[in-house]
Short mmCIF file of the C-alpha atoms (twelve columns), coordinates in Angstrom:
data_MODEL
# 
_entry.id   MODEL 
# 
loop_
_atom_site.group_PDB 
_atom_site.id 
_atom_site.type_symbol 
_atom_site.label_atom_id 
_atom_site.label_alt_id 
_atom_site.label_comp_id 
_atom_site.label_asym_id 
_atom_site.label_seq_id 
_atom_site.Cartn_x 
_atom_site.Cartn_y 
_atom_site.Cartn_z 
_atom_site.pdbx_PDB_model_num 
ATOM 1   C CA . MET A 1   16.669  -38.430 -29.070 1 
ATOM 2   C CA . ALA A 2   19.800  -38.998 -26.574 1 
ATOM 3   C CA . THR A 3   19.350  -42.105 -24.452 1 
ATOM 4   C CA . HIS A 4   18.474  -40.710 -20.779 1 
ATOM 5   C CA . CYS A 5   18.649  -44.457 -19.463 1 
ATOM 6   C CA . ASP A 6   21.879  -46.574 -18.493 1 
ATOM 7   C CA . HIS A 7   20.249  -49.772 -20.343 1 
ATOM 8   C CA . ALA A 8   20.911  -51.271 -23.647 1 
ATOM 9   C CA . HIS A 9   18.612  -50.967 -26.441 1 
ATOM 10  C CA . ASP A 10  18.472  -52.036 -30.413 1 
ATOM 11  C CA . GLY A 11  18.515  -49.406 -32.630 1 
ATOM 12  C CA . ALA A 12  15.515  -48.741 -34.776 1 
ATOM 13  C CA . GLY A 13  17.250  -46.872 -38.057 1 
ATOM 14  C CA . MET A 14  16.834  -48.167 -41.245 1 
ATOM 15  C CA . SER A 15  19.594  -49.897 -42.988 1 
ATOM 16  C CA . ALA A 16  21.080  -48.010 -46.377 1 
ATOM 17  C CA . GLY A 17  18.866  -50.140 -48.752 1 
ATOM 18  C CA . GLU A 18  15.905  -49.431 -47.013 1 
ATOM 19  C CA . VAL A 19  16.536  -45.721 -46.529 1 
ATOM 20  C CA . GLY A 20  17.026  -45.772 -50.401 1 
ATOM 21  C CA . ARG A 21  13.774  -47.471 -51.241 1 
ATOM 22  C CA . ALA A 22  12.040  -44.907 -48.666 1 
ATOM 23  C CA . LEU A 23  13.240  -42.133 -50.677 1 
ATOM 24  C CA . THR A 24  12.359  -43.213 -54.045 1 
ATOM 25  C CA . SER A 25  9.046   -43.988 -52.552 1 
ATOM 26  C CA . ALA A 26  8.780   -40.474 -50.788 1 
ATOM 27  C CA . GLU A 27  10.125  -38.906 -54.574 1 
ATOM 28  C CA . ARG A 28  7.215   -40.759 -56.563 1 
ATOM 29  C CA . ARG A 29  4.710   -39.697 -53.563 1 
ATOM 30  C CA . CYS A 30  5.844   -36.094 -53.798 1 
ATOM 31  C CA . ALA A 31  5.436   -36.210 -57.890 1 
ATOM 32  C CA . ALA A 32  2.175   -37.410 -57.690 1 
ATOM 33  C CA . GLN A 33  1.112   -34.327 -55.743 1 
ATOM 34  C CA . GLY A 34  3.206   -32.463 -57.981 1 
ATOM 35  C CA . GLU A 35  5.842   -31.640 -55.505 1 
ATOM 36  C CA . ARG A 36  9.570   -31.695 -55.704 1 
ATOM 37  C CA . MET A 37  11.683  -33.162 -53.770 1 
ATOM 38  C CA . THR A 38  14.693  -31.219 -53.378 1 
ATOM 39  C CA . ALA A 39  18.118  -31.817 -52.131 1 
ATOM 40  C CA . PRO A 40  17.577  -30.246 -48.775 1 
ATOM 41  C CA . ARG A 41  14.434  -32.022 -48.283 1 
ATOM 42  C CA . ARG A 42  15.565  -35.584 -49.251 1 
ATOM 43  C CA . ARG A 43  18.927  -34.923 -46.954 1 
ATOM 44  C CA . VAL A 44  16.102  -33.883 -44.050 1 
ATOM 45  C CA . LEU A 45  14.259  -36.705 -44.761 1 
ATOM 46  C CA . GLU A 46  17.471  -39.140 -44.786 1 
ATOM 47  C CA . LEU A 47  18.643  -38.119 -42.006 1 
ATOM 48  C CA . LEU A 48  14.841  -39.154 -40.366 1 
ATOM 49  C CA . LEU A 49  14.675  -42.346 -41.596 1 
ATOM 50  C CA . GLU A 50  18.699  -43.349 -40.603 1 
ATOM 51  C CA . ALA A 51  18.000  -42.486 -37.280 1 
ATOM 52  C CA . GLY A 52  14.613  -44.509 -36.837 1 
ATOM 53  C CA . GLU A 53  13.492  -42.050 -33.792 1 
ATOM 54  C CA . ALA A 54  12.673  -38.631 -32.694 1 
ATOM 55  C CA . VAL A 55  15.244  -36.164 -33.727 1 
ATOM 56  C CA . LYS A 56  15.244  -32.725 -32.532 1 
ATOM 57  C CA . ALA A 57  16.009  -29.963 -35.442 1 
ATOM 58  C CA . TYR A 58  19.107  -28.822 -34.215 1 
ATOM 59  C CA . ASP A 59  20.225  -32.434 -34.210 1 
ATOM 60  C CA . LEU A 60  19.070  -32.682 -37.745 1 
ATOM 61  C CA . MET A 61  21.139  -29.281 -38.505 1 
ATOM 62  C CA . ALA A 62  24.139  -30.747 -36.882 1 
ATOM 63  C CA . ARG A 63  24.276  -33.992 -38.429 1 
ATOM 64  C CA . TYR A 64  23.071  -32.318 -42.080 1 
ATOM 65  C CA . GLY A 65  26.126  -32.025 -43.958 1 
ATOM 66  C CA . VAL A 66  27.987  -35.253 -44.873 1 
ATOM 67  C CA . ASP A 67  31.633  -33.226 -44.644 1 
ATOM 68  C CA . GLY A 68  30.621  -32.383 -40.989 1 
ATOM 69  C CA . SER A 69  29.002  -29.117 -41.597 1 
ATOM 70  C CA . ALA A 70  25.814  -27.788 -40.304 1 
ATOM 71  C CA . ALA A 71  22.754  -26.705 -42.051 1 
ATOM 72  C CA . LYS A 72  21.632  -23.181 -41.427 1 
ATOM 73  C CA . PRO A 73  18.224  -23.417 -39.411 1 
ATOM 74  C CA . PRO A 74  16.079  -22.082 -42.124 1 
ATOM 75  C CA . THR A 75  17.009  -24.679 -44.315 1 
ATOM 76  C CA . VAL A 76  16.162  -27.795 -41.845 1 
ATOM 77  C CA . TYR A 77  12.880  -25.788 -40.869 1 
ATOM 78  C CA . ARG A 78  11.739  -25.152 -44.446 1 
ATOM 79  C CA . ALA A 79  12.531  -28.986 -45.232 1 
ATOM 80  C CA . LEU A 80  10.524  -30.254 -42.025 1 
ATOM 81  C CA . ASP A 81  7.510   -27.968 -43.018 1 
ATOM 82  C CA . PHE A 82  7.199   -29.286 -46.107 1 
ATOM 83  C CA . LEU A 83  8.082   -33.099 -45.123 1 
ATOM 84  C CA . GLU A 84  5.278   -32.685 -42.278 1 
ATOM 85  C CA . LYS A 85  2.757   -31.147 -44.897 1 
ATOM 86  C CA . ALA A 86  3.590   -33.947 -47.318 1 
ATOM 87  C CA . GLY A 87  2.612   -36.627 -45.026 1 
ATOM 88  C CA . LEU A 88  6.394   -37.951 -44.802 1 
ATOM 89  C CA . ALA A 89  7.370   -36.701 -41.158 1 
ATOM 90  C CA . HIS A 90  5.551   -35.866 -38.108 1 
ATOM 91  C CA . ARG A 91  6.070   -33.637 -35.149 1 
ATOM 92  C CA . ILE A 92  6.197   -34.657 -31.986 1 
ATOM 93  C CA . ALA A 93  4.890   -31.432 -30.137 1 
ATOM 94  C CA . SER A 94  5.569   -32.450 -26.540 1 
ATOM 95  C CA . ILE A 95  9.287   -33.688 -27.079 1 
ATOM 96  C CA . SER A 96  9.863   -30.647 -29.536 1 
ATOM 97  C CA . ALA A 97  11.127  -33.455 -32.149 1 
ATOM 98  C CA . TYR A 98  10.106  -35.140 -35.914 1 
ATOM 99  C CA . VAL A 99  10.397  -38.386 -36.952 1 
ATOM 100 C CA . ALA A 100 9.771   -39.978 -40.319 1 
ATOM 101 C CA . CYS A 101 6.386   -41.731 -41.165 1 
ATOM 102 C CA . SER A 102 6.242   -44.865 -40.962 1 
ATOM 103 C CA . VAL A 103 3.099   -45.350 -43.253 1 
ATOM 104 C CA . GLY A 104 4.189   -42.808 -45.776 1 
ATOM 105 C CA . ASP A 105 2.061   -43.890 -48.500 1 
ATOM 106 C CA . ARG A 106 -1.469  -41.978 -47.374 1 
ATOM 107 C CA . ASP A 107 -2.670  -39.400 -45.372 1 
ATOM 108 C CA . HIS A 108 -3.886  -40.645 -41.822 1 
ATOM 109 C CA . ALA A 109 -4.036  -39.704 -38.455 1 
ATOM 110 C CA . ALA A 110 -0.786  -40.458 -36.337 1 
ATOM 111 C CA . ALA A 111 -0.396  -41.454 -32.581 1 
ATOM 112 C CA . PHE A 112 3.121   -42.134 -31.413 1 
ATOM 113 C CA . LEU A 113 4.016   -43.863 -27.879 1 
ATOM 114 C CA . ILE A 114 6.440   -42.090 -25.974 1 
ATOM 115 C CA . CYS A 115 9.159   -43.711 -23.933 1 
ATOM 116 C CA . ASP A 116 9.712   -41.378 -21.269 1 
ATOM 117 C CA . CYS A 117 12.952  -42.983 -19.826 1 
ATOM 118 C CA . CYS A 118 15.007  -43.461 -23.185 1 
ATOM 119 C CA . GLY A 119 12.986  -41.376 -25.893 1 
ATOM 120 C CA . ALA A 120 11.817  -44.417 -28.171 1 
ATOM 121 C CA . THR A 121 8.969   -43.654 -30.276 1 
ATOM 122 C CA . GLN A 122 6.838   -45.499 -31.872 1 
ATOM 123 C CA . GLU A 123 4.085   -44.987 -34.689 1 
ATOM 124 C CA . VAL A 124 0.655   -46.674 -34.101 1 
ATOM 125 C CA . THR A 125 -2.548  -46.128 -35.959 1 
ATOM 126 C CA . PRO A 126 -5.210  -44.894 -33.434 1 
ATOM 127 C CA . PRO A 127 -8.739  -46.295 -33.338 1 
ATOM 128 C CA . GLU A 128 -10.115 -43.165 -33.266 1 
ATOM 129 C CA . GLY A 129 -8.447  -41.368 -35.924 1 
ATOM 130 C CA . GLU A 130 -11.021 -42.149 -38.776 1 
ATOM 131 C CA . ALA A 131 -13.949 -41.411 -35.828 1 
ATOM 132 C CA . LEU A 132 -12.394 -37.926 -35.676 1 
ATOM 133 C CA . HIS A 133 -12.419 -37.315 -39.161 1 
ATOM 134 C CA . ARG A 134 -15.763 -38.424 -39.597 1 
ATOM 135 C CA . ALA A 135 -16.986 -35.968 -36.759 1 
ATOM 136 C CA . ALA A 136 -14.883 -33.077 -38.357 1 
ATOM 137 C CA . ASP A 137 -16.507 -33.653 -41.476 1 
ATOM 138 C CA . ALA A 138 -19.943 -33.406 -40.151 1 
ATOM 139 C CA . ALA A 139 -19.200 -30.305 -38.444 1 
ATOM 140 C CA . GLY A 140 -17.955 -28.979 -41.545 1 
ATOM 141 C CA . TYR A 141 -14.021 -29.067 -40.711 1 
ATOM 142 C CA . ALA A 142 -11.088 -30.146 -43.018 1 
ATOM 143 C CA . ILE A 143 -8.329  -31.374 -40.509 1 
ATOM 144 C CA . GLU A 144 -5.257  -30.999 -42.105 1 
ATOM 145 C CA . ARG A 145 -3.379  -33.068 -39.539 1 
ATOM 146 C CA . THR A 146 -4.032  -35.251 -36.504 1 
ATOM 147 C CA . THR A 147 -1.345  -36.248 -33.927 1 
ATOM 148 C CA . ILE A 148 -1.940  -38.008 -30.849 1 
ATOM 149 C CA . GLU A 149 0.943   -38.372 -28.280 1 
ATOM 150 C CA . GLY A 150 1.321   -41.016 -25.523 1 
ATOM 151 C CA . HIS A 151 3.915   -41.574 -22.924 1 
ATOM 152 C CA . GLY A 152 5.060   -44.029 -20.843 1 
ATOM 153 C CA . LEU A 153 7.948   -46.628 -20.743 1 
ATOM 154 C CA . CYS A 154 8.807   -48.620 -23.789 1 
ATOM 155 C CA . PRO A 155 9.324   -52.452 -23.486 1 
ATOM 156 C CA . ALA A 156 12.993  -52.172 -22.337 1 
ATOM 157 C CA . CYS A 157 12.923  -50.222 -20.153 1 
ATOM 158 C CA . GLN A 158 10.074  -51.614 -18.141 1 
ATOM 159 C CA . VAL A 159 12.184  -54.435 -17.405 1 
ATOM 160 C CA . VAL A 160 14.683  -52.462 -15.823 1 
ATOM 161 C CA . ALA A 161 12.093  -50.309 -14.092 1 
# 
């Protein structure tokens, strides 16, 4: 996501080693679920992990090819759909962007703090997430995904505001 403000921010993306370990872990999780981590799914997850922030699908398409070639929209959207269902990525609806899951090893309710100045996102565990699942269970519902979004200013943007 593009920076909207004119002050400096620290990069949040993973190092090459961290990305490699996260991809290996994701492949193991997929195999345990009886799913395959195909090359397009792996590439899209790799791009999300490298970015370390919310990324729009069209930006993923543009960055997809290692030779600078763009991916076709169905390739990226199918990969994102799979990654989201597998619990490896989250869609942040209010900004129409995707982010790699920072938990990655278990199903969970996700909550995001989103900076309205620079676009930084941070995944946090919502305290009410488990209560929502218990209430859904009591009502006979089976929740597939929960995402809570909170908008405001990150610490860096608060300093200059």
